Amino acid sequence: MIAYETRIGTVSISNSFFSKLIGHAVSSCYGVSGMVAKGPQKLMSLFTKNASPDAGIKVRGDVNSIVVDLYITVTYGVNINAIANSIVHKVKYTVEEATGIEVRKVTVHVVGMKAE
């Protein structure tokens, strides 16, 4: 959770909010066929039927900047470099526009490929 003081009061932004915001931005990018759960998220996905929009997303940081790790699968036949660049730009724009917090780094881990 990231919290900071303003002259009016305290603003708190949860990691869950960041994950859902980023998940929706990444899902709308061309060539992304899905997100892959890692760590504790993978264990939780075994017990739930629906894939959550924040699966495969790790967010770390503070009020000054955040670092994002994404674990995705891509559609077969598309340029992975182009997809990764598109995701990085979309995530940075979306998070900075919605929260005003700088995105210092976005790392895209391509875990697999799906034929569609």
N, CA, C and O atoms as CSV, one atom per row, in Angstrom:
chain,resi,resn,atom,element,x,y,z
A,1,MET,N,N,0.844,-1.174,0.000
A,1,MET,CA,C,0.000,0.000,0.000
A,1,MET,C,C,0.886,1.232,0.000
A,1,MET,O,O,1.886,1.301,0.715
A,2,ILE,N,N,0.503,2.191,-0.807
A,2,ILE,CA,C,1.213,3.457,-0.877
A,2,ILE,C,C,0.303,4.516,-0.265
A,2,ILE,O,O,-0.852,4.666,-0.662
A,3,ALA,N,N,0.838,5.237,0.697
A,3,ALA,CA,C,0.066,6.283,1.363
A,3,ALA,C,C,0.909,7.553,1.440
A,3,ALA,O,O,2.119,7.503,1.663
A,4,TYR,N,N,0.250,8.679,1.253
A,4,TYR,CA,C,0.945,9.956,1.392
A,4,TYR,C,C,-0.019,11.011,1.911
A,4,TYR,O,O,-1.234,10.917,1.736
A,5,GLU,N,N,0.556,12.008,2.550
A,5,GLU,CA,C,-0.218,13.081,3.165
A,5,GLU,C,C,-0.401,14.231,2.184
A,5,GLU,O,O,0.516,14.582,1.441
A,6,THR,N,N,-1.583,14.805,2.191
A,6,THR,CA,C,-1.848,16.044,1.480
A,6,THR,C,C,-2.331,17.064,2.505
A,6,THR,O,O,-2.490,16.732,3.680
A,7,ARG,N,N,-2.562,18.275,2.080
A,7,ARG,CA,C,-3.023,19.281,3.040
A,7,ARG,C,C,-4.449,19.003,3.502
A,7,ARG,O,O,-4.881,19.522,4.531
A,8,ILE,N,N,-5.176,18.194,2.751
A,8,ILE,CA,C,-6.557,17.869,3.099
A,8,ILE,C,C,-6.654,16.598,3.938
A,8,ILE,O,O,-7.549,16.474,4.774
A,9,GLY,N,N,-5.741,15.657,3.719
A,9,GLY,CA,C,-5.786,14.388,4.443
A,9,GLY,C,C,-4.816,13.390,3.856
A,9,GLY,O,O,-3.894,13.766,3.131
A,10,THR,N,N,-5.018,12.101,4.166
A,10,THR,CA,C,-4.147,11.028,3.704
A,10,THR,C,C,-4.763,10.330,2.497
A,10,THR,O,O,-5.960,10.044,2.471
A,11,VAL,N,N,-3.918,10.060,1.492
A,11,VAL,CA,C,-4.339,9.306,0.320
A,11,VAL,C,C,-3.659,7.947,0.387
A,11,VAL,O,O,-2.435,7.875,0.496
A,12,SER,N,N,-4.435,6.869,0.322
A,12,SER,CA,C,-3.902,5.507,0.347
A,12,SER,C,C,-4.316,4.791,-0.935
A,12,SER,O,O,-5.487,4.795,-1.315
A,13,ILE,N,N,-3.323,4.169,-1.600
A,13,ILE,CA,C,-3.588,3.411,-2.819
A,13,ILE,C,C,-3.081,1.996,-2.591
A,13,ILE,O,O,-1.901,1.799,-2.303
A,14,SER,N,N,-3.957,1.014,-2.715
A,14,SER,CA,C,-3.581,-0.374,-2.448
A,14,SER,C,C,-2.882,-1.008,-3.645
A,14,SER,O,O,-3.038,-0.556,-4.779
A,15,ASN,N,N,-2.110,-2.058,-3.380
A,15,ASN,CA,C,-1.476,-2.816,-4.449
A,15,ASN,C,C,-2.521,-3.486,-5.331
A,15,ASN,O,O,-2.306,-3.672,-6.528
A,16,SER,N,N,-3.642,-3.843,-4.741
A,16,SER,CA,C,-4.724,-4.455,-5.502
A,16,SER,C,C,-5.259,-3.485,-6.564
A,16,SER,O,O,-5.554,-3.892,-7.688
A,17,PHE,N,N,-5.381,-2.211,-6.204
A,17,PHE,CA,C,-5.831,-1.201,-7.169
A,17,PHE,C,C,-4.851,-1.117,-8.332
A,17,PHE,O,O,-5.256,-1.137,-9.495
A,18,PHE,N,N,-3.546,-1.023,-8.014
A,18,PHE,CA,C,-2.534,-0.961,-9.068
A,18,PHE,C,C,-2.612,-2.201,-9.965
A,18,PHE,O,O,-2.562,-2.088,-11.190
A,19,SER,N,N,-2.733,-3.373,-9.357
A,19,SER,CA,C,-2.770,-4.614,-10.131
A,19,SER,C,C,-3.966,-4.667,-11.072
A,19,SER,O,O,-3.828,-5.069,-12.227
A,20,LYS,N,N,-5.132,-4.266,-10.592
A,20,LYS,CA,C,-6.329,-4.281,-11.438
A,20,LYS,C,C,-6.225,-3.237,-12.547
A,20,LYS,O,O,-6.601,-3.510,-13.687
A,21,LEU,N,N,-5.723,-2.052,-12.228
A,21,LEU,CA,C,-5.546,-1.001,-13.226
A,21,LEU,C,C,-4.584,-1.448,-14.322
A,21,LEU,O,O,-4.865,-1.286,-15.510
A,22,ILE,N,N,-3.461,-2.005,-13.919
A,22,ILE,CA,C,-2.456,-2.475,-14.866
A,22,ILE,C,C,-2.978,-3.678,-15.653
A,22,ILE,O,O,-2.748,-3.781,-16.858
A,23,GLY,N,N,-3.676,-4.584,-14.975
A,23,GLY,CA,C,-4.230,-5.768,-15.638
A,23,GLY,C,C,-5.170,-5.411,-16.769
A,23,GLY,O,O,-5.118,-6.020,-17.838
A,24,HIS,N,N,-6.032,-4.427,-16.544
A,24,HIS,CA,C,-6.959,-4.013,-17.597
A,24,HIS,C,C,-6.213,-3.336,-18.745
A,24,HIS,O,O,-6.576,-3.516,-19.908
A,25,ALA,N,N,-5.178,-2.560,-18.432
A,25,ALA,CA,C,-4.395,-1.899,-19.481
A,25,ALA,C,C,-3.661,-2.927,-20.337
A,25,ALA,O,O,-3.647,-2.817,-21.563
A,26,VAL,N,N,-3.051,-3.927,-19.696
A,26,VAL,CA,C,-2.296,-4.951,-20.424
A,26,VAL,C,C,-3.224,-5.827,-21.255
A,26,VAL,O,O,-2.893,-6.175,-22.388
A,27,SER,N,N,-4.362,-6.180,-20.715
A,27,SER,CA,C,-5.309,-7.049,-21.431
A,27,SER,C,C,-5.818,-6.411,-22.718
A,27,SER,O,O,-6.199,-7.114,-23.653
A,28,SER,N,N,-5.825,-5.091,-22.768
A,28,SER,CA,C,-6.326,-4.408,-23.963
A,28,SER,C,C,-5.257,-4.258,-25.044
A,28,SER,O,O,-5.560,-3.789,-26.141
A,29,CYS,N,N,-4.015,-4.647,-24.757
A,29,CYS,CA,C,-2.941,-4.535,-25.751
A,29,CYS,C,C,-3.030,-5.672,-26.768
A,29,CYS,O,O,-3.308,-6.817,-26.410
A,30,TYR,N,N,-2.790,-5.343,-28.037
A,30,TYR,CA,C,-2.828,-6.320,-29.106
A,30,TYR,C,C,-1.730,-7.365,-28.911
A,30,TYR,O,O,-0.589,-7.017,-28.607
A,31,GLY,N,N,-2.066,-8.637,-29.083
A,31,GLY,CA,C,-1.087,-9.715,-29.011
A,31,GLY,C,C,-0.977,-10.379,-27.659
A,31,GLY,O,O,-0.338,-11.425,-27.547
A,32,VAL,N,N,-1.579,-9.807,-26.619
A,32,VAL,CA,C,-1.543,-10.424,-25.289
A,32,VAL,C,C,-2.698,-11.400,-25.195
A,32,VAL,O,O,-3.861,-11.012,-25.309
A,33,SER,N,N,-2.373,-12.685,-24.984
A,33,SER,CA,C,-3.445,-13.671,-24.902
A,33,SER,C,C,-3.826,-13.988,-23.462
A,33,SER,O,O,-4.865,-14.603,-23.224
A,34,GLY,N,N,-3.004,-13.579,-22.496
A,34,GLY,CA,C,-3.367,-13.814,-21.108
A,34,GLY,C,C,-2.271,-13.423,-20.138
A,34,GLY,O,O,-1.141,-13.120,-20.521
A,35,MET,N,N,-2.642,-13.439,-18.876
A,35,MET,CA,C,-1.714,-13.165,-17.780
A,35,MET,C,C,-1.465,-14.493,-17.067
A,35,MET,O,O,-2.356,-15.338,-16.989
A,36,VAL,N,N,-0.250,-14.671,-16.548
A,36,VAL,CA,C,0.119,-15.918,-15.889
A,36,VAL,C,C,0.392,-15.645,-14.425
A,36,VAL,O,O,1.250,-14.829,-14.090
A,37,ALA,N,N,-0.336,-16.325,-13.551
A,37,ALA,CA,C,-0.157,-16.149,-12.114
A,37,ALA,C,C,1.184,-16.703,-11.666
A,37,ALA,O,O,1.626,-17.749,-12.141
A,38,LYS,N,N,1.825,-15.993,-10.750
A,38,LYS,CA,C,3.113,-16.412,-10.183
A,38,LYS,C,C,3.032,-16.359,-8.664
A,38,LYS,O,O,2.271,-15.566,-8.110
A,39,GLY,N,N,3.803,-17.192,-7.995
A,39,GLY,CA,C,3.896,-17.172,-6.532
A,39,GLY,C,C,2.571,-17.471,-5.865
A,39,GLY,O,O,1.890,-18.428,-6.234
A,40,PRO,N,N,2.189,-16.643,-4.861
A,40,PRO,CA,C,0.937,-16.873,-4.132
A,40,PRO,C,C,-0.290,-16.777,-5.022
A,40,PRO,O,O,-1.301,-17.429,-4.758
A,41,GLN,N,N,-0.212,-15.964,-6.082
A,41,GLN,CA,C,-1.341,-15.843,-7.000
A,41,GLN,C,C,-1.621,-17.171,-7.697
A,41,GLN,O,O,-2.776,-17.511,-7.953
A,42,LYS,N,N,-0.559,-17.923,-8.003
A,42,LYS,CA,C,-0.729,-19.208,-8.679
A,42,LYS,C,C,-1.464,-20.193,-7.774
A,42,LYS,O,O,-2.332,-20.936,-8.232
A,43,LEU,N,N,-1.115,-20.195,-6.493
A,43,LEU,CA,C,-1.784,-21.065,-5.531
A,43,LEU,C,C,-3.263,-20.708,-5.420
A,43,LEU,O,O,-4.115,-21.596,-5.387
A,44,MET,N,N,-3.571,-19.416,-5.364
A,44,MET,CA,C,-4.967,-18.991,-5.260
A,44,MET,C,C,-5.749,-19.327,-6.528
A,44,MET,O,O,-6.942,-19.619,-6.454
A,45,SER,N,N,-5.092,-19.288,-7.691
A,45,SER,CA,C,-5.796,-19.576,-8.945
A,45,SER,C,C,-6.232,-21.035,-9.030
A,45,SER,O,O,-7.134,-21.367,-9.799
A,46,LEU,N,N,-5.606,-21.901,-8.252
A,46,LEU,CA,C,-6.011,-23.307,-8.236
A,46,LEU,C,C,-7.388,-23.483,-7.599
A,46,LEU,O,O,-8.100,-24.439,-7.907
A,47,PHE,N,N,-7.765,-22.547,-6.700
A,47,PHE,CA,C,-9.009,-22.673,-5.952
A,47,PHE,C,C,-10.147,-21.820,-6.506
A,47,PHE,O,O,-11.286,-21.940,-6.053
A,48,THR,N,N,-9.853,-20.963,-7.477
A,48,THR,CA,C,-10.905,-20.128,-8.050
A,48,THR,C,C,-11.095,-20.476,-9.519
A,48,THR,O,O,-10.150,-20.869,-10.202
A,49,LYS,N,N,-12.330,-20.326,-9.997
A,49,LYS,CA,C,-12.634,-20.676,-11.385
A,49,LYS,C,C,-12.242,-19.569,-12.350
A,49,LYS,O,O,-11.628,-19.837,-13.383
A,50,ASN,N,N,-12.586,-18.340,-12.031
A,50,ASN,CA,C,-12.361,-17.236,-12.957
A,50,ASN,C,C,-10.965,-16.649,-12.762
A,50,ASN,O,O,-10.515,-16.447,-11.634
A,51,ALA,N,N,-10.288,-16.378,-13.876
A,51,ALA,CA,C,-8.978,-15.739,-13.808
A,51,ALA,C,C,-9.176,-14.279,-13.424
A,51,ALA,O,O,-10.007,-13.583,-14.007
A,52,SER,N,N,-8.418,-13.825,-12.452
A,52,SER,CA,C,-8.569,-12.442,-12.023
A,52,SER,C,C,-7.743,-11.542,-12.931
A,52,SER,O,O,-6.726,-11.971,-13.476
A,53,PRO,N,N,-8.182,-10.284,-13.098
A,53,PRO,CA,C,-7.460,-9.378,-13.988
A,53,PRO,C,C,-6.091,-8.981,-13.457
A,53,PRO,O,O,-5.278,-8.430,-14.199
A,54,ASP,N,N,-5.823,-9.254,-12.181
A,54,ASP,CA,C,-4.531,-8.869,-11.618
A,54,ASP,C,C,-3.565,-10.043,-11.482
A,54,ASP,O,O,-2.543,-9.917,-10.807
A,55,ALA,N,N,-3.864,-11.176,-12.107
A,55,ALA,CA,C,-2.950,-12.320,-12.069
A,55,ALA,C,C,-1.700,-11.984,-12.870
A,55,ALA,O,O,-1.787,-11.369,-13.933
A,56,GLY,N,N,-0.552,-12.384,-12.369
A,56,GLY,CA,C,0.693,-12.181,-13.092
A,56,GLY,C,C,1.256,-10.780,-13.008
A,56,GLY,O,O,2.061,-10.392,-13.854
A,57,ILE,N,N,0.853,-10.009,-12.010
A,57,ILE,CA,C,1.325,-8.632,-11.865
A,57,ILE,C,C,1.906,-8.444,-10.464
A,57,ILE,O,O,1.260,-8.748,-9.462
A,58,LYS,N,N,3.143,-7.936,-10.416
A,58,LYS,CA,C,3.772,-7.588,-9.148
A,58,LYS,C,C,4.094,-6.109,-9.171
A,58,LYS,O,O,4.686,-5.615,-10.130
A,59,VAL,N,N,3.706,-5.392,-8.117
A,59,VAL,CA,C,3.957,-3.958,-8.026
A,59,VAL,C,C,4.721,-3.688,-6.735
A,59,VAL,O,O,4.313,-4.121,-5.658
A,60,ARG,N,N,5.849,-2.957,-6.860
A,60,ARG,CA,C,6.644,-2.557,-5.693
A,60,ARG,C,C,6.944,-1.073,-5.809
A,60,ARG,O,O,7.020,-0.538,-6.915
A,61,GLY,N,N,7.114,-0.414,-4.691
A,61,GLY,CA,C,7.515,0.979,-4.736
A,61,GLY,C,C,6.937,1.800,-3.616
A,61,GLY,O,O,6.421,1.280,-2.627
A,62,ASP,N,N,7.040,3.112,-3.802
A,62,ASP,CA,C,6.536,4.047,-2.812
A,62,ASP,C,C,5.849,5.207,-3.527
A,62,ASP,O,O,5.537,5.114,-4.715
A,63,VAL,N,N,5.616,6.296,-2.804
A,63,VAL,CA,C,4.875,7.417,-3.358
A,63,VAL,C,C,5.633,8.107,-4.496
A,63,VAL,O,O,5.015,8.776,-5.325
A,64,ASN,N,N,6.934,7.958,-4.549
A,64,ASN,CA,C,7.725,8.610,-5.596
A,64,ASN,C,C,7.705,7.847,-6.916
A,64,ASN,O,O,7.571,8.455,-7.978
A,65,SER,N,N,7.835,6.529,-6.863
A,65,SER,CA,C,7.836,5.733,-8.084
A,65,SER,C,C,7.547,4.270,-7.760
A,65,SER,O,O,7.730,3.815,-6.631
A,66,ILE,N,N,7.091,3.549,-8.784
A,66,ILE,CA,C,6.828,2.124,-8.629
A,66,ILE,C,C,7.559,1.347,-9.713
A,66,ILE,O,O,7.948,1.894,-10.745
A,67,VAL,N,N,7.735,0.055,-9.450
A,67,VAL,CA,C,8.330,-0.885,-10.393
A,67,VAL,C,C,7.297,-1.984,-10.621
A,67,VAL,O,O,6.709,-2.495,-9.668
A,68,VAL,N,N,7.075,-2.349,-11.891
A,68,VAL,CA,C,6.046,-3.322,-12.242
A,68,VAL,C,C,6.684,-4.510,-12.957
A,68,VAL,O,O,7.478,-4.329,-13.881
A,69,ASP,N,N,6.335,-5.730,-12.528
A,69,ASP,CA,C,6.720,-6.964,-13.216
A,69,ASP,C,C,5.448,-7.607,-13.747
A,69,ASP,O,O,4.476,-7.779,-13.010
A,70,LEU,N,N,5.457,-7.963,-15.037
A,70,LEU,CA,C,4.300,-8.583,-15.686
A,70,LEU,C,C,4.686,-9.943,-16.237
A,70,LEU,O,O,5.758,-10.096,-16.823
A,71,TYR,N,N,3.826,-10.926,-16.057
A,71,TYR,CA,C,4.028,-12.277,-16.584
A,71,TYR,C,C,2.874,-12.555,-17.542
A,71,TYR,O,O,1.724,-12.673,-17.120
A,72,ILE,N,N,3.188,-12.660,-18.842
A,72,ILE,CA,C,2.134,-12.765,-19.856
A,72,ILE,C,C,2.376,-13.929,-20.807
A,72,ILE,O,O,3.477,-14.470,-20.903
A,73,THR,N,N,1.303,-14.293,-21.508
A,73,THR,CA,C,1.421,-15.174,-22.674
A,73,THR,C,C,1.013,-14.341,-23.879
A,73,THR,O,O,0.150,-13.468,-23.780
A,74,VAL,N,N,1.641,-14.617,-25.023
A,74,VAL,CA,C,1.375,-13.841,-26.232
A,74,VAL,C,C,0.764,-14.735,-27.305
A,74,VAL,O,O,0.836,-15.962,-27.232
A,75,THR,N,N,0.168,-14.100,-28.288
A,75,THR,CA,C,-0.414,-14.801,-29.417
A,75,THR,C,C,0.697,-15.191,-30.384
A,75,THR,O,O,1.588,-14.394,-30.677
A,76,TYR,N,N,0.636,-16.418,-30.873
A,76,TYR,CA,C,1.651,-16.918,-31.804
A,76,TYR,C,C,1.674,-16.080,-33.077
A,76,TYR,O,O,0.628,-15.747,-33.633
A,77,GLY,N,N,2.878,-15.745,-33.530
A,77,GLY,CA,C,3.036,-15.063,-34.800
A,77,GLY,C,C,3.168,-13.556,-34.712
A,77,GLY,O,O,3.376,-12.903,-35.735
A,78,VAL,N,N,3.053,-12.981,-33.523
A,78,VAL,CA,C,3.204,-11.533,-33.396
A,78,VAL,C,C,4.601,-11.199,-32.889
A,78,VAL,O,O,5.250,-12.023,-32.244
A,79,ASN,N,N,5.053,-10.003,-33.180
A,79,ASN,CA,C,6.379,-9.546,-32.796
A,79,ASN,C,C,6.407,-9.283,-31.287
A,79,ASN,O,O,5.730,-8.381,-30.795
A,80,ILE,N,N,7.192,-10.074,-30.565
A,80,ILE,CA,C,7.238,-9.965,-29.104
A,80,ILE,C,C,7.806,-8.621,-28.672
A,80,ILE,O,O,7.330,-8.034,-27.700
A,81,ASN,N,N,8.814,-8.127,-29.378
A,81,ASN,CA,C,9.396,-6.834,-29.026
A,81,ASN,C,C,8.371,-5.713,-29.160
A,81,ASN,O,O,8.315,-4.819,-28.315
A,82,ALA,N,N,7.572,-5.755,-30.200
A,82,ALA,CA,C,6.538,-4.736,-30.410
A,82,ALA,C,C,5.474,-4.809,-29.321
A,82,ALA,O,O,5.008,-3.781,-28.830
A,83,ILE,N,N,5.092,-6.028,-28.947
A,83,ILE,CA,C,4.105,-6.204,-27.878
A,83,ILE,C,C,4.645,-5.651,-26.566
A,83,ILE,O,O,3.947,-4.917,-25.866
A,84,ALA,N,N,5.876,-5.997,-26.232
A,84,ALA,CA,C,6.484,-5.544,-24.972
A,84,ALA,C,C,6.574,-4.022,-24.924
A,84,ALA,O,O,6.258,-3.415,-23.901
A,85,ASN,N,N,7.002,-3.403,-26.020
A,85,ASN,CA,C,7.083,-1.934,-26.052
A,85,ASN,C,C,5.709,-1.299,-25.887
A,85,ASN,O,O,5.560,-0.304,-25.177
A,86,SER,N,N,4.710,-1.874,-26.540
A,86,SER,CA,C,3.348,-1.367,-26.423
A,86,SER,C,C,2.845,-1.458,-24.983
A,86,SER,O,O,2.222,-0.527,-24.475
A,87,ILE,N,N,3.121,-2.584,-24.335
A,87,ILE,CA,C,2.696,-2.792,-22.945
A,87,ILE,C,C,3.380,-1.791,-22.029
A,87,ILE,O,O,2.727,-1.190,-21.176
A,88,VAL,N,N,4.678,-1.604,-22.189
A,88,VAL,CA,C,5.423,-0.677,-21.333
A,88,VAL,C,C,4.841,0.731,-21.439
A,88,VAL,O,O,4.601,1.380,-20.421
A,89,HIS,N,N,4.612,1.206,-22.664
A,89,HIS,CA,C,4.068,2.548,-22.847
A,89,HIS,C,C,2.653,2.677,-22.288
A,89,HIS,O,O,2.318,3.680,-21.658
A,90,LYS,N,N,1.829,1.662,-22.518
A,90,LYS,CA,C,0.442,1.713,-22.040
A,90,LYS,C,C,0.378,1.700,-20.507
A,90,LYS,O,O,-0.396,2.450,-19.913
A,91,VAL,N,N,1.199,0.842,-19.863
A,91,VAL,CA,C,1.199,0.763,-18.402
A,91,VAL,C,C,1.687,2.080,-17.800
A,91,VAL,O,O,1.078,2.600,-16.865
A,92,LYS,N,N,2.783,2.616,-18.334
A,92,LYS,CA,C,3.299,3.892,-17.806
A,92,LYS,C,C,2.258,4.994,-17.942
A,92,LYS,O,O,2.006,5.733,-16.990
A,93,TYR,N,N,1.660,5.107,-19.105
A,93,TYR,CA,C,0.672,6.160,-19.331
A,93,TYR,C,C,-0.537,5.988,-18.406
A,93,TYR,O,O,-0.973,6.947,-17.771
A,94,THR,N,N,-1.067,4.788,-18.331
A,94,THR,CA,C,-2.272,4.525,-17.538
A,94,THR,C,C,-2.052,4.818,-16.058
A,94,THR,O,O,-2.863,5.499,-15.430
A,95,VAL,N,N,-0.958,4.307,-15.500
A,95,VAL,CA,C,-0.707,4.491,-14.065
A,95,VAL,C,C,-0.408,5.951,-13.751
A,95,VAL,O,O,-0.946,6.499,-12.789
A,96,GLU,N,N,0.440,6.582,-14.547
A,96,GLU,CA,C,0.794,7.974,-14.261
A,96,GLU,C,C,-0.396,8.901,-14.440
A,96,GLU,O,O,-0.532,9.874,-13.698
A,97,GLU,N,N,-1.255,8.620,-15.404
A,97,GLU,CA,C,-2.447,9.440,-15.621
A,97,GLU,C,C,-3.463,9.258,-14.488
A,97,GLU,O,O,-4.084,10.227,-14.051
A,98,ALA,N,N,-3.633,8.021,-14.013
A,98,ALA,CA,C,-4.643,7.737,-12.989
A,98,ALA,C,C,-4.197,8.140,-11.582
A,98,ALA,O,O,-5.019,8.570,-10.772
A,99,THR,N,N,-2.897,8.004,-11.285
A,99,THR,CA,C,-2.448,8.214,-9.908
A,99,THR,C,C,-1.464,9.358,-9.727
A,99,THR,O,O,-1.340,9.896,-8.626
A,100,GLY,N,N,-0.765,9.737,-10.783
A,100,GLY,CA,C,0.262,10.763,-10.664
A,100,GLY,C,C,1.581,10.223,-10.135
A,100,GLY,O,O,2.519,10.991,-9.921
A,101,ILE,N,N,1.669,8.921,-9.923
A,101,ILE,CA,C,2.895,8.292,-9.430
A,101,ILE,C,C,3.707,7.801,-10.622
A,101,ILE,O,O,3.171,7.150,-11.519
A,102,GLU,N,N,4.998,8.113,-10.627
A,102,GLU,CA,C,5.875,7.736,-11.740
A,102,GLU,C,C,6.092,6.222,-11.773
A,102,GLU,O,O,6.247,5.585,-10.731
A,103,VAL,N,N,6.100,5.665,-12.964
A,103,VAL,CA,C,6.439,4.260,-13.158
A,103,VAL,C,C,7.899,4.232,-13.586
A,103,VAL,O,O,8.229,4.601,-14.714
A,104,ARG,N,N,8.771,3.795,-12.687
A,104,ARG,CA,C,10.207,3.810,-12.949
A,104,ARG,C,C,10.619,2.721,-13.928
A,104,ARG,O,O,11.475,2.938,-14.786
A,105,LYS,N,N,10.002,1.540,-13.795
A,105,LYS,CA,C,10.417,0.410,-14.627
A,105,LYS,C,C,9.257,-0.558,-14.811
A,105,LYS,O,O,8.513,-0.843,-13.873
A,106,VAL,N,N,9.114,-1.060,-16.039
A,106,VAL,CA,C,8.151,-2.114,-16.334
A,106,VAL,C,C,8.926,-3.256,-16.968
A,106,VAL,O,O,9.560,-3.074,-18.007
A,107,THR,N,N,8.883,-4.427,-16.356
A,107,THR,CA,C,9.546,-5.606,-16.894
A,107,THR,C,C,8.481,-6.581,-17.370
A,107,THR,O,O,7.620,-7.004,-16.598
A,108,VAL,N,N,8.550,-6.935,-18.659
A,108,VAL,CA,C,7.586,-7.859,-19.244
A,108,VAL,C,C,8.250,-9.218,-19.402
A,108,VAL,O,O,9.225,-9.358,-20.140
A,109,HIS,N,N,7.716,-10.225,-18.704
A,109,HIS,CA,C,8.218,-11.594,-18.799
A,109,HIS,C,C,7.243,-12.373,-19.684
A,109,HIS,O,O,6.088,-12.577,-19.311
A,110,VAL,N,N,7.709,-12.802,-20.848
A,110,VAL,CA,C,6.867,-13.615,-21.735
A,110,VAL,C,C,7.044,-15.070,-21.323
A,110,VAL,O,O,8.103,-15.661,-21.532
A,111,VAL,N,N,5.999,-15.637,-20.736
A,111,VAL,CA,C,6.055,-16.975,-20.169
A,111,VAL,C,C,5.666,-18.041,-21.191
A,111,VAL,O,O,6.137,-19.175,-21.110
A,112,GLY,N,N,4.823,-17.691,-22.139
A,112,GLY,CA,C,4.382,-18.675,-23.115
A,112,GLY,C,C,3.745,-18.041,-24.326
A,112,GLY,O,O,3.631,-16.821,-24.443
A,113,MET,N,N,3.325,-18.935,-25.241
A,113,MET,CA,C,2.725,-18.515,-26.485
A,113,MET,C,C,1.480,-19.351,-26.728
A,113,MET,O,O,1.472,-20.548,-26.442
A,114,LYS,N,N,0.434,-18.738,-27.249
A,114,LYS,CA,C,-0.788,-19.482,-27.572
A,114,LYS,C,C,-1.141,-19.262,-29.024
A,114,LYS,O,O,-1.019,-18.153,-29.545
A,115,ALA,N,N,-1.576,-20.320,-29.672
A,115,ALA,CA,C,-2.053,-20.216,-31.054
A,115,ALA,C,C,-3.517,-19.857,-31.028
A,115,ALA,O,O,-4.288,-20.468,-30.289
A,116,GLU,N,N,-3.924,-18.869,-31.827
A,116,GLU,CA,C,-5.329,-18.496,-31.865
A,116,GLU,C,C,-5.810,-18.396,-33.267
A,116,GLU,O,O,-6.980,-18.090,-33.498
